PDB file of C-alpha atoms in Angstrom:
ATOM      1  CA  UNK A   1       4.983  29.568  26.781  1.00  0.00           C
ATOM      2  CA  UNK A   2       1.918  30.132  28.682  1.00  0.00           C
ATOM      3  CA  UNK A   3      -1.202  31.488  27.870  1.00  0.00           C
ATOM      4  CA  UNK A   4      -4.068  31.469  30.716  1.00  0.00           C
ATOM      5  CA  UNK A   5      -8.259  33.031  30.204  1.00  0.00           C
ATOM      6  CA  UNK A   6      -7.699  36.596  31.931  1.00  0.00           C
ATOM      7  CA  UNK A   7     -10.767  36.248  33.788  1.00  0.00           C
ATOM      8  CA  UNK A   8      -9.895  33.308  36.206  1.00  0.00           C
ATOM      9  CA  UNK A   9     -11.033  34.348  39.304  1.00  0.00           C
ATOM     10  CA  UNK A  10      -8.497  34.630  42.145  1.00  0.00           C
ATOM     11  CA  UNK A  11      -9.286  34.481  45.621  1.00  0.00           C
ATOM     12  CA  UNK A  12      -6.745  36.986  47.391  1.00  0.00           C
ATOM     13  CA  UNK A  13      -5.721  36.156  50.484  1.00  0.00           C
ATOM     14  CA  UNK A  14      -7.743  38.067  53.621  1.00  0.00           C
ATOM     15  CA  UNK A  15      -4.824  40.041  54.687  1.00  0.00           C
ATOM     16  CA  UNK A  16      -3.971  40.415  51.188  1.00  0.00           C
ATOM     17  CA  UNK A  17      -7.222  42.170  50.543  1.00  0.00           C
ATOM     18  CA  UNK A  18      -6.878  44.119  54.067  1.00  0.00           C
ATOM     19  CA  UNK A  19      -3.314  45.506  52.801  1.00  0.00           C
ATOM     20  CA  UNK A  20      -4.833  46.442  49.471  1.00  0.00           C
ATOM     21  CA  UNK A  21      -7.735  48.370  51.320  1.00  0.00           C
ATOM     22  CA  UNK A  22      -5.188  50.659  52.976  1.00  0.00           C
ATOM     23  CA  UNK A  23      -3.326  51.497  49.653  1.00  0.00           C
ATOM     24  CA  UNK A  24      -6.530  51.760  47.746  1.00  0.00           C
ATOM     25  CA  UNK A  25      -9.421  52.430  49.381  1.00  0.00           C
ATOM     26  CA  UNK A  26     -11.508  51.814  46.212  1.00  0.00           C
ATOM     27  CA  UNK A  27     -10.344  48.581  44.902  1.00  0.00           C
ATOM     28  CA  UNK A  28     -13.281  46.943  45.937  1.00  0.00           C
ATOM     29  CA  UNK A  29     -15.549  48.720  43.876  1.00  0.00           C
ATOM     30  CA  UNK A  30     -13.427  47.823  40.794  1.00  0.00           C
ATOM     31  CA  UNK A  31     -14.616  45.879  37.815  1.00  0.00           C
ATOM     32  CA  UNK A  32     -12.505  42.640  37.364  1.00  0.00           C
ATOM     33  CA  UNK A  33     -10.270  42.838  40.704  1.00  0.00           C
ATOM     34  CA  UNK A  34     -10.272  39.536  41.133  1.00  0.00           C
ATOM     35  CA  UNK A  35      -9.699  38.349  37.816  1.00  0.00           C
ATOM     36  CA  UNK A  36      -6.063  37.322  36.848  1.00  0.00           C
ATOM     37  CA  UNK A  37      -5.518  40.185  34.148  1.00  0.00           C
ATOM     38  CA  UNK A  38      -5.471  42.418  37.093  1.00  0.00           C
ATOM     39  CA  UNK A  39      -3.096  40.838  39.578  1.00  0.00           C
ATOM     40  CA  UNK A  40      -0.287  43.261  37.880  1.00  0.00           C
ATOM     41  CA  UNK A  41      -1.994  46.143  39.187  1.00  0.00           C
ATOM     42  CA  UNK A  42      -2.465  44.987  42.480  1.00  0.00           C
ATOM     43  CA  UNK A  43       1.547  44.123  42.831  1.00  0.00           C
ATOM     44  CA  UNK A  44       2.027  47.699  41.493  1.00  0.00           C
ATOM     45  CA  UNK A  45      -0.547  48.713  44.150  1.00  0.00           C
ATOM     46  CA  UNK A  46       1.292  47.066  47.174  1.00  0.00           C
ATOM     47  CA  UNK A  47       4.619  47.791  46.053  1.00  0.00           C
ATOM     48  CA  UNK A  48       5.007  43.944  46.524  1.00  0.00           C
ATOM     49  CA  UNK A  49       8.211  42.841  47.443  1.00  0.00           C
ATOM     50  CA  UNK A  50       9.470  46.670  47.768  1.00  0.00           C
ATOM     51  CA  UNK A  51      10.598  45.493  43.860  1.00  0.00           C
ATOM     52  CA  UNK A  52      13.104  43.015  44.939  1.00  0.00           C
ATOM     53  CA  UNK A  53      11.386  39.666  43.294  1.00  0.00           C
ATOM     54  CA  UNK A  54      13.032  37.846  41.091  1.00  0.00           C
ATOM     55  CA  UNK A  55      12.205  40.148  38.394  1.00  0.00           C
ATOM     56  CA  UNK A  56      12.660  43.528  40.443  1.00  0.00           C
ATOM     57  CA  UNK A  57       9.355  44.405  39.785  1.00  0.00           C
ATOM     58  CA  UNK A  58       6.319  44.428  41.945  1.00  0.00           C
ATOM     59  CA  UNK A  59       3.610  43.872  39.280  1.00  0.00           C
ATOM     60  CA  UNK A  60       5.497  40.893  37.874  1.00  0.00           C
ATOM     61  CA  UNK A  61       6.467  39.210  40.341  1.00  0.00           C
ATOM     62  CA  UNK A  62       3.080  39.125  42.217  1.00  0.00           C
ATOM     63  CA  UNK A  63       2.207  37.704  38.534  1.00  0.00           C
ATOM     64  CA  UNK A  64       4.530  34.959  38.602  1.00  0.00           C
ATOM     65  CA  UNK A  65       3.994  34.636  42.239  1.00  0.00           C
ATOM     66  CA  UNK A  66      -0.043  33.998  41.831  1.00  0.00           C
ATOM     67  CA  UNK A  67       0.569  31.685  39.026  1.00  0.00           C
ATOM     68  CA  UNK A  68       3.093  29.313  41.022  1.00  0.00           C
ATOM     69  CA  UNK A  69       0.563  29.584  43.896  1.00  0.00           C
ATOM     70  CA  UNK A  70      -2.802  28.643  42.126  1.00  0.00           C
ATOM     71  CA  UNK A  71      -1.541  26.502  39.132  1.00  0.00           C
ATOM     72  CA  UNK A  72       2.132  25.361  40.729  1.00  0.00           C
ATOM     73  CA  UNK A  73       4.179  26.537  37.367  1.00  0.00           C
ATOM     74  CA  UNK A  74       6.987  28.752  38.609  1.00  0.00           C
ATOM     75  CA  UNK A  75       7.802  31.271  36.263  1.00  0.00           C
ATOM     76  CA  UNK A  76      11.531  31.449  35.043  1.00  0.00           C
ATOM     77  CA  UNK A  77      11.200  34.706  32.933  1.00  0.00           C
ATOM     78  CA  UNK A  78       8.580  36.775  31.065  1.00  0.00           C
ATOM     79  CA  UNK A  79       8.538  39.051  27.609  1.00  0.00           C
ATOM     80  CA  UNK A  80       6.470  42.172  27.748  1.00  0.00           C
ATOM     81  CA  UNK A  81       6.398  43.801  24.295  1.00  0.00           C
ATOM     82  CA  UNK A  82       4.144  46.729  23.358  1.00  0.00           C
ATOM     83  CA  UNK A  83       1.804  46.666  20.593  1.00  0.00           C
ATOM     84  CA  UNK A  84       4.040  48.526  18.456  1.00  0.00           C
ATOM     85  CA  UNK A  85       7.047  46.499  18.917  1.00  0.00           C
ATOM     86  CA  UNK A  86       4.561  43.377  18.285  1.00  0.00           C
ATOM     87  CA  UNK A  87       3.939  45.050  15.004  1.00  0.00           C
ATOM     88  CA  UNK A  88       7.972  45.866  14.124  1.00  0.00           C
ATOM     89  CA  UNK A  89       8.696  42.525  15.050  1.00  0.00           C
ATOM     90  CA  UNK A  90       6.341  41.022  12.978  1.00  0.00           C
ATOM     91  CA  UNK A  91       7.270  43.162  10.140  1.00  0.00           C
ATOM     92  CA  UNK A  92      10.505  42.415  10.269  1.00  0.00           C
ATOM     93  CA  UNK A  93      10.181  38.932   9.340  1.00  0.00           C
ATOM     94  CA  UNK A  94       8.534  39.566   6.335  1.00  0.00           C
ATOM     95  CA  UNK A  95       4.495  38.711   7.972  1.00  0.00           C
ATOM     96  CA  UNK A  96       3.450  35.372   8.830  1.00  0.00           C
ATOM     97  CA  UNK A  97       1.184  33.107   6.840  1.00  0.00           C
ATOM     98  CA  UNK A  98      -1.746  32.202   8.368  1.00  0.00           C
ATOM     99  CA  UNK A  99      -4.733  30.941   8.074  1.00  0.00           C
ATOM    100  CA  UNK A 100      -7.948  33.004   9.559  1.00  0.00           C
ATOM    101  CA  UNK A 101     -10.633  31.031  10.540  1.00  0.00           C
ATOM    102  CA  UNK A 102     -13.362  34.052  10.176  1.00  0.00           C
ATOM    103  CA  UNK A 103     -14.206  37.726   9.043  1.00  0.00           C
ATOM    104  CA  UNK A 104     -12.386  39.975  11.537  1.00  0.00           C
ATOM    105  CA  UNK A 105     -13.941  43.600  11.868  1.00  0.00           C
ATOM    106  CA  UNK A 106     -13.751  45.598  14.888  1.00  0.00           C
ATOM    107  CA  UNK A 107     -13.055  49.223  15.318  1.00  0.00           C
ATOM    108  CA  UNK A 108     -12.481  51.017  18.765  1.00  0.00           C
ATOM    109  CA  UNK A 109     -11.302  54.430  18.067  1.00  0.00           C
ATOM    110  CA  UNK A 110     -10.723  55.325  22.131  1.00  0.00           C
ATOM    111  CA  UNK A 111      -7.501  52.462  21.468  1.00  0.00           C
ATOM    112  CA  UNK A 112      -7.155  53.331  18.178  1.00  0.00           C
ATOM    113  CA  UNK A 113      -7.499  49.997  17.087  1.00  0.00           C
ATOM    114  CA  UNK A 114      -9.156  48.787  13.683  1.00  0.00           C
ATOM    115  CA  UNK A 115      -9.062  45.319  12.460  1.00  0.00           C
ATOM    116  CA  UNK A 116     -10.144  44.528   9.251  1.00  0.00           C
ATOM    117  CA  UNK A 117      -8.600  40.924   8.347  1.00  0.00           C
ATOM    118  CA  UNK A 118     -10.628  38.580   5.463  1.00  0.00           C
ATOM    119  CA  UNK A 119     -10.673  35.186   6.352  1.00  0.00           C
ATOM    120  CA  UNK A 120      -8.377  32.625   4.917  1.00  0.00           C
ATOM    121  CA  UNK A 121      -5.048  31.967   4.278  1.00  0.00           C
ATOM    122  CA  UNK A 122      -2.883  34.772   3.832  1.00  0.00           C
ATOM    123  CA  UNK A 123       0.400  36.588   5.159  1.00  0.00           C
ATOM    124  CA  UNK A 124      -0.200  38.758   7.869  1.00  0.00           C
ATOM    125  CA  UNK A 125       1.903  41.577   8.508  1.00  0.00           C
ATOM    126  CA  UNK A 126       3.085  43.327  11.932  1.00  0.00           C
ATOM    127  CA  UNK A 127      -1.003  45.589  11.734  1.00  0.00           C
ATOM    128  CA  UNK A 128      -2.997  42.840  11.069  1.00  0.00           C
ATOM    129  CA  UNK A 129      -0.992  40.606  13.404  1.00  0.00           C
ATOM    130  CA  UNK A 130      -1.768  42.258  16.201  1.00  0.00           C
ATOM    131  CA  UNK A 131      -5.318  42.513  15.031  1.00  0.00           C
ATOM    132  CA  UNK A 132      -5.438  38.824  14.530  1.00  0.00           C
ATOM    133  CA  UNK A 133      -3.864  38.203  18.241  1.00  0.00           C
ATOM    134  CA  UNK A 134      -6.414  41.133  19.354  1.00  0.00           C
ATOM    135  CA  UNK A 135      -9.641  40.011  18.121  1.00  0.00           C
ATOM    136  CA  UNK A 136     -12.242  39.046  20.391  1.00  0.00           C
ATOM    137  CA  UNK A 137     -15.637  40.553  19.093  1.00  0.00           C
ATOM    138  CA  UNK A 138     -16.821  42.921  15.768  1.00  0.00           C
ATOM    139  CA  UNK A 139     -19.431  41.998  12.898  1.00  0.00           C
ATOM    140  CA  UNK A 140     -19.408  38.952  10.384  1.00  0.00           C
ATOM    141  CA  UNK A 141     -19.764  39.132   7.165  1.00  0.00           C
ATOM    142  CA  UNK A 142     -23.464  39.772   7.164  1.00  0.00           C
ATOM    143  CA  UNK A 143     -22.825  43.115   9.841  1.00  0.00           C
ATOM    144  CA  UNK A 144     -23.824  41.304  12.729  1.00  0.00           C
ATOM    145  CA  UNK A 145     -22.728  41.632  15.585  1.00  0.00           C
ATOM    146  CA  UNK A 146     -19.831  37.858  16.688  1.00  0.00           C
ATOM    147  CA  UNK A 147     -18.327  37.590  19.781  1.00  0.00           C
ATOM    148  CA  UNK A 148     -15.885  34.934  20.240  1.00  0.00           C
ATOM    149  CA  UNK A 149     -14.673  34.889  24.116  1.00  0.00           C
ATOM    150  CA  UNK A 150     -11.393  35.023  25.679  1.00  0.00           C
ATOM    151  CA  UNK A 151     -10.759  31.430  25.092  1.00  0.00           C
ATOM    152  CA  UNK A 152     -11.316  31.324  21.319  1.00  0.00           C
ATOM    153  CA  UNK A 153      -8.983  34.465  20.963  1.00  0.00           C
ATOM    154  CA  UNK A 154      -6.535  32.094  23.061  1.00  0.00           C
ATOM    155  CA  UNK A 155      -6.757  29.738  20.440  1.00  0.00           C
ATOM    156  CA  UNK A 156      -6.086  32.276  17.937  1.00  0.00           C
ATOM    157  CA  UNK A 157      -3.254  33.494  19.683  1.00  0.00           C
ATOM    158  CA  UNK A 158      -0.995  30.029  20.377  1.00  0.00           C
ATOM    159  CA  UNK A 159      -1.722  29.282  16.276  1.00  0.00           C
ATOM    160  CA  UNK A 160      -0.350  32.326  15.581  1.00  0.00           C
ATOM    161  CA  UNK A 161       2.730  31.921  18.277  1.00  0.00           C
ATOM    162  CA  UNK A 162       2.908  28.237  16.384  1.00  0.00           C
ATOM    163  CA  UNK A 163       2.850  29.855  13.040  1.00  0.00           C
ATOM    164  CA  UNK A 164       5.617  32.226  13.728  1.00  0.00           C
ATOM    165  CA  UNK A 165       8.041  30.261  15.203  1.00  0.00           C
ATOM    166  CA  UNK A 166       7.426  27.276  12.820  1.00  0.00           C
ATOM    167  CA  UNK A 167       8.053  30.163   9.850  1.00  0.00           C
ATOM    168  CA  UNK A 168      10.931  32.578  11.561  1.00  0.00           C
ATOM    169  CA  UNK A 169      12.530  30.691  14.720  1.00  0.00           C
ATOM    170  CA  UNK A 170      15.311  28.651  12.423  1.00  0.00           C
ATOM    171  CA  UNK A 171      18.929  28.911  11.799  1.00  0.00           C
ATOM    172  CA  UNK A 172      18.654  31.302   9.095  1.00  0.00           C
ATOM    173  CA  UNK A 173      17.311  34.162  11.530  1.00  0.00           C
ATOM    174  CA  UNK A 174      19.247  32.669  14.336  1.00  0.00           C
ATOM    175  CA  UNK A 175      21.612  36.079  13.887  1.00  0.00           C
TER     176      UNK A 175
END
């Protein structure tokens, strides 16, 4: 498994950035372009590789294609799941004990996403999961305002990963 910060910077190619002009004119004026979380939408852009990649797919196989060429780690295969299957999946084990290092309270009703998770050790289920692996910035326990950056929430998110597999990925559930 890999997990890399969505804002590394990537330095597209000149032509790259030429082609990408002519299919949208605006790009440059986007926030975050150049940052690695939004590689995906420039393969989509580009139609890159008219979808025949090793994954058939423009947007994720420019992915896999930017991380071999920046960090040399070819990509075998990837797992997208939406939130909600995150959740079912989660749920379906039965939760997963872990514990929370910190208060974690953050509402954002335009993705209709509130996290309200106590810190400690508990079991959390597929909502509070997600919330958990979601969490970047909300209030502490005395209302103000904590911020934890991308690569704190990455921390968060391979201890959970750890946590799940050490708790579900055995013979019993091998079925």
């Amino acid at each position: 498994l890999i997990n890399l910060p969505r804002d590394i910077y990537i330095d597209y190619s000149d032509k790259l950035k030429s082609d990408l002009k002519k299919k949208w004119s605006s790009y440059s004026k986007s926030k975050g372009i150049y940052k690695i979380n939004a590689s995906h939408i420039i393969g989509d852009r580009l139609n890159y590789k008219d979808g025949k990649g090793r994954f058939k797919s423009p947007e994720y196989d420019f992915v896999a294609d930017i991380i071999e060429e920046v960090f040399d780690i070819y990509i075998d295969d990837y797992v997208y799941i939406k939130p909600s299957s995150f959740r079912r999946v989660v749920d379906y084990f039965g939760g997963v004990e872990i514990d929370v290092p910190y208060l974690m309270k953050y509402n954002d009703p335009t993705q209709n996403l509130t996290i309200n998770i106590k810190k400690g050790l508990q079991t959390l289920n597929g909502k509070d999961a997600e919330g958990f692996v979601r969490y970047r910035q909300g209030v502490d326990e005395k209302g103000k305002k904590k911020s934890i950056g991308d690569i704190e929430r990455k921390n968060n998110q391979v201890a959970f990963v750890k946590a799940f597999m050490s708790q579900h990925l055995n013979l019993k559930n091998l079925g």
